[in-house]
Amino acid sequence: MSAVTASQMRQLEDQAFSRGIEAGSLMDEAGKGLARWLLDHFPQPGRAIAFIGKGKNGGDALVVLDQLRRAGWTIALRASHPTHEWTTLARQRLRRLGIEPDQGLPAGPGPLILLDGLLGIGARGALREPLDALAEEMSRLRNQAGGIVVAIDLPSGLNADDGSSGGLVADITLTLGAPKIGLLQDVAARYCGRLGLIPLAGLPMPDQPGLELTTPALLSHLSTPRPHDFHKGDAGRVRILAGSPGMSGAATLASHGALRAGAGLITLFLDPENPATPLPEVMTKRLSKRIPALFEDRCDARVIGPGLGRLTAPQAEALLEGLAQDTTPTVLDADALNLLAGSDRLDLLRSHHLITPHPGEFARLAPDLAGLLREEAATRFVDRHPCTLLLKGTRTLIATAGRNPRINPTGHAGMASGGQGDVLSGVCGALLAGGLCPLDAGSWAAWLCGRAAERAITHGGESEESCTATHTIDHLGGAFRDWREQRR
Ligand SMILES: NC(=O)C1=CN([C@@H]2O[C@H](COP(=O)(O)OP(=O)(O)OC[C@H]3O[C@@H](n4cnc5c(N)ncnc54)[C@H](OP(=O)(O)O)[C@@H]3O)[C@@H](O)[C@H]2O)[C@@H](O)CC1
Ligand SMILES: [K+]
């Protein structure tokens, strides 16, 4: 499902009304879906304050409050306008809720959620009086009381079509029915925080070209139950060339990521001087000058590059030669990409390659695309080189020629630490070895690693500061479970 403009969303809504669907039932469906997302992601009941304007965006927030209260949360309400100015639907939801707007801060344990129901797709221009005062209160509670701003549909004040904003900064934006194009723009990332999509069955979305958001519902085909007589050969053989003296941890993290993402047999090729401590489940082979050994045995996927450092000239030559001959699905990361860029051999990139550069590595691969928006740069790159590109960043972008590029919504600023990319490459390798195409493997791996890092905070007691690549590995199991449960 690709992103839509505010006016396309309104057209879809009008079409639903003409099919007999009522605005009130859409609002209730939206509010229940929003609440379910929050309950899935915040397992401990806490406190929720809804900040609402007079439109339907506020009505959605009232339905969420109702659902959270049923789940044991303490709730409160702030409203910008007297109730007689509200939309009828919102007034009805307030009656059902049976509370009055007040100024107090609800007491009690658990997270403090600040629901932004001030403005949705009905917004015109910058946030005006009297809504701006409530937005300021949310920002104050976010900065001083640890409140988590959850924007309904879009952060109030953000332009749904181009992503520009002078308004509220949200930690989480849960958009309804389809992602709004503005939310997916690079400029909006800072204002939207973590994106989530709440599907609305009453509003089926058309397929059209454009950016997509990776969600379990979009890619529900990815995870099927393993047959009971499954064996390790079925789970996939991965061969990894990673790590070097001084970056030995990259080899351990990549192989651990592959192991915890379901690979059946992993072989790690190590430089003899690499002091990496391999996991007991991982087989090792000495690399020395024999890079060709990496390409000798049959396997289902290779991962080449994390922490590899600079190879000797004969090793580099042998690696390029191996890549030219090989057709096994392969993740190319970090120093493997630097080698391709440095030796001007991007012609080796093929459709079985999933390349995973961070922005610096991407700039070395495609210096002429520097300065373009990420979506455009990625699209142009895959039009030139027939591979799949996973461009790491706040919202990892995955692109391959002829398909809609995908943006990954999971993860947080705590993932800005060494080793996370090594884990991702291993997870990509395991998923490729399991038979996924590079586009699906990259999309799912990015989602899983981001979700695992989120769980390290919400379920594992970590913070953005303390979260490490090892925590991401530790929580992969929960991320897989979440994916399966959120496919509904
Ligand atoms: N589409 C769907 O399928 C579904 C939609 N749903 C929900 O409905 C939401 C859209 O609701 P909506 O149309 O009532 O508009 P909304 O954004 O709540 O507010 C409009 C009000 O704000 C005001 N206002 C405008 N700009 C302003 C500004 N800059 N600063 C200050 N005020 C400003 C304007 O007042 P006016 O200026 O006209 O006096 C008007 O009264 C949508 O985002 C989603 O949450 C779901 O329920 C189900 C499925
Ligand atoms: K909002």
XYZ file of C-alpha atoms and ligand atoms in Angstrom:
538
model
C 0.000 0.000 0.000
C 1.580 3.262 -1.040
C 1.258 6.716 0.453
C -1.563 9.149 -0.353
C -2.177 12.894 -0.220
C -4.727 14.426 2.151
C -7.112 15.027 -0.738
C -6.766 11.429 -1.976
C -7.576 10.325 1.570
C -10.685 12.499 1.569
C -11.758 11.029 -1.781
C -11.348 7.506 -0.402
C -13.371 8.528 2.625
C -16.133 9.954 0.401
C -16.180 6.754 -1.660
C -16.593 4.763 1.566
C -19.496 7.000 2.619
C -21.156 6.486 -0.764
C -20.900 2.718 -0.170
C -22.894 3.240 3.017
C -20.017 3.217 5.521
C -20.643 5.676 8.345
C -18.111 8.210 9.599
C -18.824 7.134 13.184
C -17.974 3.504 12.485
C -14.727 4.566 10.764
C -13.889 6.672 13.803
C -14.540 3.762 16.155
C -12.498 1.416 13.952
C -9.660 3.951 13.878
C -9.750 4.535 17.643
C -9.808 0.821 18.436
C -6.930 0.145 16.023
C -4.905 2.975 17.558
C -5.537 1.654 21.063
C -4.604 -1.893 20.051
C -1.292 -0.617 18.659
C -0.580 1.222 21.907
C -1.495 -1.761 24.067
C 0.758 -4.007 21.939
C 3.673 -1.598 22.286
C 3.164 -0.494 25.898
C 2.345 -3.686 27.770
C 2.208 -2.014 31.219
C -0.871 0.168 31.804
C 0.001 3.810 32.348
C -1.549 7.262 32.019
C -2.952 8.844 28.878
C -3.995 12.458 28.304
C -5.810 13.284 25.072
C -5.342 16.792 23.668
C -8.174 17.384 21.259
C -9.344 19.935 18.756
C -12.888 20.250 17.489
C -12.604 17.940 14.463
C -12.752 14.186 13.916
C -9.079 13.828 14.787
C -10.137 14.660 18.347
C -12.995 12.154 18.105
C -10.467 9.403 17.318
C -8.530 10.343 20.454
C -11.669 10.001 22.602
C -12.221 6.451 21.320
C -8.593 5.650 22.194
C -9.084 6.989 25.741
C -12.126 4.779 26.171
C -10.207 1.687 25.049
C -7.187 2.452 27.212
C -9.361 2.979 30.280
C -10.937 -0.452 29.687
C -7.392 -1.863 29.709
C -6.630 -0.336 33.100
C -5.065 2.971 32.091
C -5.737 6.242 33.922
C -7.056 8.850 31.500
C -7.516 12.620 31.259
C -8.592 15.120 28.631
C -7.669 18.621 27.435
C -9.821 20.326 24.821
C -9.132 23.424 22.748
C -12.769 24.422 22.261
C -16.014 24.245 24.258
C -17.892 21.054 23.423
C -20.701 22.821 21.558
C -18.144 23.734 18.846
C -17.034 20.116 18.364
C -18.108 17.817 15.589
C -21.216 15.821 16.555
C -19.339 12.534 16.367
C -16.773 13.738 18.906
C -19.509 15.000 21.245
C -21.136 11.567 21.106
C -17.809 9.880 21.986
C -17.343 12.280 24.901
C -20.783 11.356 26.279
C -19.831 7.704 26.030
C -16.606 8.434 27.880
C -18.345 10.398 30.633
C -15.426 12.629 31.649
C -14.821 16.379 31.497
C -11.753 18.240 30.215
C -9.516 19.343 33.102
C -5.999 20.576 33.791
C -4.717 17.874 36.137
C -1.937 15.409 35.462
C -3.177 11.867 36.117
C -1.219 10.158 38.875
C 0.116 6.622 38.823
C 2.825 4.373 37.444
C 3.609 3.412 33.856
C 4.190 5.440 30.718
C 2.617 8.870 30.238
C 1.084 8.977 26.757
C 0.119 12.375 25.324
C -2.388 11.731 22.531
C -2.261 14.411 19.875
C -5.808 14.691 18.545
C -5.614 18.403 17.791
C -5.511 18.293 13.992
C -5.494 15.637 11.330
C -5.958 15.893 7.592
C -8.388 18.786 8.095
C -5.470 21.085 9.002
C -5.009 24.230 6.990
C -1.788 26.158 7.531
C 0.311 26.472 10.676
C -1.168 25.590 14.037
C -3.314 28.504 15.263
C -4.869 29.653 18.497
C -6.208 28.078 20.624
C -4.630 24.769 19.542
C -1.076 26.052 19.789
C -1.351 26.443 23.575
C -2.244 22.755 23.944
C 0.625 21.783 21.618
C 2.955 23.768 23.861
C 1.633 21.956 26.926
C 2.316 18.605 25.224
C 5.862 19.684 24.395
C 6.415 20.783 27.993
C 5.156 17.485 29.390
C 7.316 15.643 26.846
C 10.450 17.542 27.823
C 9.896 17.830 31.565
C 7.741 14.869 32.589
C 8.900 12.161 30.165
C 5.605 12.214 28.268
C 5.464 10.282 24.989
C 3.667 12.254 22.284
C 1.567 9.950 20.116
C 0.194 11.794 17.081
C -3.057 10.519 15.660
C -2.964 10.393 11.844
C -0.269 13.085 11.694
C 1.520 15.418 14.075
C -0.628 18.538 14.429
C 0.729 21.339 12.285
C 2.525 19.021 9.837
C 1.604 19.361 6.188
C 0.205 15.971 5.116
C 1.396 16.437 1.527
C 4.927 17.811 1.768
C 5.956 16.987 5.343
C 6.903 20.539 6.276
C 6.158 21.491 9.840
C 6.564 24.241 12.330
C 4.442 22.353 14.785
C 4.526 19.601 17.290
C 7.307 17.025 17.669
C 5.811 13.552 18.118
C 7.589 10.439 19.366
C 5.161 8.178 17.555
C 2.812 8.901 14.656
C 0.047 6.406 14.000
C -1.427 7.156 10.632
C -4.866 5.937 9.620
C -5.803 3.882 6.562
C -2.708 4.745 4.495
C 0.498 6.669 5.160
C 0.196 10.308 4.156
C 2.922 11.271 1.674
C 4.200 14.090 3.885
C 4.949 11.694 6.747
C 7.393 9.732 4.588
C 9.440 12.752 3.515
C 12.922 13.050 4.997
C 12.091 16.472 6.491
C 9.231 14.956 8.475
C 11.244 12.251 10.266
C 12.155 14.532 13.156
C 8.528 15.577 13.710
C 6.873 12.179 13.269
C 9.182 9.911 15.251
C 8.270 6.254 14.952
C 5.635 5.651 12.284
C 2.864 3.105 12.611
C 0.031 2.318 10.211
C -3.463 1.534 11.461
C -5.304 -0.238 8.635
C -8.996 0.548 8.201
C -11.008 -2.297 6.709
C -13.724 0.196 5.814
C -11.276 2.070 3.571
C -9.575 -0.282 1.086
C -6.548 1.422 -0.441
C -5.709 1.386 -4.145
C -2.318 0.116 -5.301
C -0.374 2.938 -6.888
C 3.279 3.776 -7.483
C 5.099 5.519 -4.652
C 6.782 4.983 -1.306
C 5.430 2.196 0.872
C 5.748 1.634 4.581
C 6.979 -1.798 5.637
C 4.320 -3.277 7.905
C 3.404 -6.817 8.938
C 0.033 -6.354 7.212
C 1.671 -5.288 3.910
C 4.146 -8.177 3.918
C 2.040 -10.774 5.666
C 3.270 -13.485 3.274
C 6.793 -13.355 4.683
C 6.435 -15.513 7.721
C 4.816 -18.895 7.370
C 4.993 -21.592 10.056
C 7.851 -24.072 9.666
C 6.738 -27.595 8.799
C 7.153 -29.952 11.731
C 9.731 -32.100 9.903
C 11.941 -29.085 9.112
C 15.720 -29.599 9.415
C 18.733 -27.337 9.558
C 19.423 -27.683 5.857
C 15.928 -26.342 5.164
C 16.640 -23.368 7.430
C 19.499 -22.312 5.179
C 23.283 -22.300 5.088
C 24.973 -18.925 5.465
C 28.641 -18.218 4.850
C 29.972 -15.039 6.364
C 33.151 -13.142 5.639
C 33.433 -10.460 8.306
C 35.673 -8.961 10.973
C 39.368 -8.216 11.073
C 41.916 -7.452 13.773
C 40.529 -4.391 15.572
C 36.992 -5.086 14.317
C 36.636 -8.669 15.435
C 33.256 -8.018 17.071
C 31.660 -7.426 13.661
C 32.156 -11.119 12.822
C 30.545 -12.225 16.082
C 27.624 -9.807 15.768
C 26.895 -10.665 12.124
C 26.974 -14.407 12.780
C 24.919 -14.017 15.953
C 22.355 -11.953 14.013
C 22.146 -14.690 11.360
C 21.795 -17.385 13.996
C 19.003 -15.586 15.843
C 17.156 -14.870 12.590
C 16.801 -18.547 11.815
C 19.817 -19.650 9.749
C 20.362 -23.407 10.046
C 24.118 -23.621 9.483
C 26.553 -20.738 9.650
C 30.172 -20.755 8.603
C 32.314 -17.800 9.536
C 35.475 -17.115 7.555
C 38.034 -15.517 9.843
C 41.378 -13.950 9.230
C 43.844 -16.041 11.354
C 44.861 -12.873 13.170
C 41.282 -11.985 13.988
C 40.793 -12.647 17.712
C 36.972 -12.929 17.329
C 35.286 -15.339 19.707
C 32.892 -17.294 17.530
C 29.671 -18.561 19.025
C 29.588 -22.290 19.774
C 26.834 -22.757 17.176
C 28.938 -21.205 14.402
C 31.514 -23.104 12.335
C 34.718 -21.278 11.461
C 37.220 -21.500 8.632
C 40.559 -19.785 8.338
C 40.643 -17.187 5.632
C 44.339 -16.459 5.054
C 44.840 -15.845 1.334
C 42.147 -18.311 0.388
C 39.229 -15.976 -0.230
C 38.142 -18.371 -2.994
C 37.239 -20.908 -0.257
C 34.352 -18.596 0.596
C 32.870 -19.368 -2.799
C 33.677 -23.081 -2.962
C 30.986 -24.886 -0.994
C 27.315 -24.712 -1.777
C 25.362 -22.412 0.493
C 22.080 -20.500 0.400
C 23.372 -17.015 1.187
C 26.577 -15.141 1.824
C 27.277 -12.088 3.956
C 30.414 -10.233 3.004
C 31.941 -7.149 4.477
C 31.048 -6.161 8.072
C 34.255 -5.010 9.778
C 36.360 -6.642 7.071
C 38.875 -3.808 6.943
C 41.260 -3.474 4.051
C 42.072 -6.725 2.292
C 45.476 -7.438 0.767
C 45.646 -6.851 -2.974
C 45.490 -10.597 -3.830
C 42.575 -11.075 -1.421
C 40.705 -8.109 -2.908
C 41.313 -9.424 -6.411
C 40.118 -12.906 -5.422
C 36.999 -11.488 -3.775
C 36.077 -9.456 -6.856
C 36.698 -12.490 -9.039
C 34.505 -14.633 -6.766
C 31.698 -12.073 -6.878
C 31.884 -11.954 -10.663
C 31.365 -15.746 -10.921
C 28.957 -16.371 -8.040
C 25.171 -16.319 -8.256
C 24.311 -17.073 -4.622
C 22.111 -14.466 -2.880
C 24.596 -12.220 -1.098
C 24.555 -9.356 1.362
C 27.311 -6.858 0.628
C 28.061 -4.506 3.498
C 30.644 -2.014 4.705
C 34.152 -2.844 3.451
C 32.873 -5.049 0.645
C 31.074 -1.947 -0.651
C 34.146 0.205 -0.077
C 36.096 -2.321 -2.140
C 33.581 -2.134 -4.999
C 33.608 1.666 -4.883
C 37.398 1.926 -4.542
C 38.079 -0.466 -7.409
C 35.318 0.982 -9.572
C 33.614 -2.419 -9.930
C 29.955 -1.505 -9.388
C 29.368 -3.370 -12.635
C 29.536 -6.543 -10.496
C 26.249 -5.713 -8.760
C 23.467 -8.093 -9.785
C 19.903 -8.918 -8.818
C 21.017 -11.504 -6.228
C 22.889 -8.798 -4.302
C 21.424 -6.967 -1.329
C 23.719 -4.066 -0.523
C 23.446 -2.403 2.895
C 25.407 0.875 2.946
C 25.119 3.591 5.564
C 24.941 7.116 4.106
C 28.763 7.512 4.063
C 29.263 4.238 2.199
C 26.445 5.139 -0.192
C 28.143 8.461 -0.941
C 31.287 6.528 -1.908
C 29.258 4.223 -4.157
C 27.404 7.072 -5.839
C 29.123 10.407 -5.266
C 27.097 12.030 -8.044
C 23.825 11.352 -6.178
C 24.933 13.228 -3.046
C 22.539 16.024 -2.177
C 19.475 14.351 -3.679
C 16.596 13.318 -1.456
C 17.140 9.760 -0.288
C 14.194 8.319 -2.200
C 15.345 9.863 -5.443
C 18.984 8.900 -4.913
C 18.023 5.313 -4.084
C 15.696 5.013 -7.068
C 18.307 6.340 -9.461
C 20.933 4.018 -8.012
C 18.872 0.851 -8.508
C 17.913 1.979 -11.995
C 21.633 1.965 -12.814
C 22.652 -1.132 -10.873
C 20.379 -4.187 -10.890
C 20.671 -4.946 -7.172
C 18.564 -4.248 -4.080
C 19.670 -1.271 -2.017
C 19.048 -1.063 1.717
C 20.079 2.462 2.617
C 20.521 2.607 6.398
C 19.368 5.623 8.343
C 16.664 6.952 10.631
C 14.149 5.428 8.293
C 15.969 2.727 6.432
C 14.946 2.778 2.788
C 14.848 -0.366 0.635
C 14.696 -0.077 -3.141
C 14.930 -2.301 -6.167
C 14.165 -1.459 -9.785
C 10.545 -1.787 -10.882
C 9.057 -1.997 -7.373
C 7.765 0.616 -4.936
C 10.572 1.663 -2.580
C 9.866 0.816 1.060
C 10.530 2.784 4.204
C 11.108 1.007 7.469
C 9.187 2.474 10.406
C 10.717 0.613 13.358
C 13.688 1.550 15.521
C 14.775 4.558 17.540
C 17.627 6.956 18.090
C 19.249 4.483 20.504
C 20.248 2.402 17.470
C 22.814 5.047 16.581
C 25.616 2.904 17.994
C 28.335 0.620 16.657
C 27.471 -2.938 15.683
C 23.788 -2.487 14.798
C 24.632 -2.645 11.083
C 26.638 -5.856 11.589
C 23.621 -7.498 13.232
C 21.379 -6.289 10.399
C 23.649 -7.818 7.774
C 23.524 -11.181 9.551
C 19.729 -11.048 9.826
C 19.520 -10.178 6.105
C 21.752 -13.165 5.350
C 19.558 -15.559 7.313
C 16.393 -14.330 5.605
C 17.993 -14.587 2.155
C 19.110 -18.115 3.028
C 15.518 -18.873 4.008
C 14.520 -18.187 0.408
C 13.270 -14.595 0.482
C 14.076 -12.261 -2.381
C 16.510 -9.434 -1.531
C 13.700 -6.819 -1.364
C 11.661 -8.825 1.142
C 14.722 -9.991 3.090
C 15.985 -6.423 3.474
C 12.554 -5.022 4.360
C 11.840 -7.673 6.942
C 15.334 -7.598 8.455
C 15.185 -3.826 8.930
C 11.739 -4.103 10.523
C 12.829 -6.919 12.857
C 16.039 -5.240 14.025
C 14.223 -1.948 14.657
C 11.435 -3.685 16.520
C 13.931 -5.703 18.582
C 15.677 -2.472 19.617
C 12.304 -0.979 20.574
C 11.555 -4.041 22.689
C 14.907 -3.670 24.441
C 13.456 -0.443 25.864
C 9.775 -1.289 26.332
C 10.254 -4.892 27.460
C 13.913 -5.127 28.434
C 14.375 -2.130 30.711
C 16.948 -0.418 28.484
C 17.014 3.232 27.455
C 17.988 4.911 24.194
C 21.399 5.535 25.782
C 22.003 2.008 27.037
C 20.639 0.058 24.057
C 23.377 -1.859 22.209
C 23.604 -4.136 19.184
C 23.665 -7.100 21.583
C 20.302 -5.978 23.021
C 18.934 -5.924 19.480
C 20.048 -9.546 19.059
C 18.561 -10.482 22.444
C 15.110 -9.185 21.476
C 14.875 -10.609 17.963
C 12.654 -13.427 19.233
C 10.065 -10.934 20.490
C 10.302 -9.011 17.224
C 9.471 -12.149 15.214
C 6.511 -12.815 17.516
C 5.295 -9.227 17.126
C 5.496 -9.508 13.355
C 3.308 -12.605 13.376
C 0.798 -11.124 15.800
C 0.576 -7.782 13.993
C -0.215 -9.307 10.584
C -3.919 -9.159 11.371
N -10.164 10.232 6.387
C -10.599 9.123 6.946
O -10.880 8.191 6.271
C -10.727 9.034 8.412
C -10.533 10.148 9.195
N -10.556 10.086 10.518
C -10.043 11.198 11.296
O -10.579 12.402 10.878
C -9.529 13.361 10.747
C -9.937 14.488 9.916
O -10.983 15.108 10.608
P -11.573 16.534 10.213
O -11.845 16.549 8.786
O -12.708 16.767 11.114
O -10.385 17.509 10.464
P -9.431 17.741 11.729
O -8.065 17.597 11.204
O -9.805 16.925 12.908
O -9.680 19.265 12.181
C -10.309 20.197 11.414
C -10.655 21.371 12.331
O -9.464 22.032 12.700
C -9.563 23.430 12.459
N -8.309 23.861 11.864
C -7.861 23.601 10.611
N -6.618 24.050 10.459
C -6.266 24.621 11.636
C -5.079 25.241 12.101
N -4.012 25.365 11.313
N -5.039 25.667 13.376
C -6.098 25.535 14.189
N -7.260 24.954 13.791
C -7.330 24.492 12.538
C -10.759 23.646 11.569
O -11.477 24.689 12.120
P -11.868 25.977 11.233
O -10.562 26.607 10.919
O -12.573 25.449 10.043
O -12.718 26.778 12.162
C -11.542 22.343 11.655
O -12.656 22.485 12.508
C -8.392 12.517 10.237
O -7.160 13.129 10.330
C -8.537 11.305 11.132
O -7.934 11.540 12.381
C -10.926 8.866 11.248
O -11.870 9.219 12.203
C -11.538 7.791 10.403
C -11.067 7.705 8.997
K -2.958 14.778 15.245
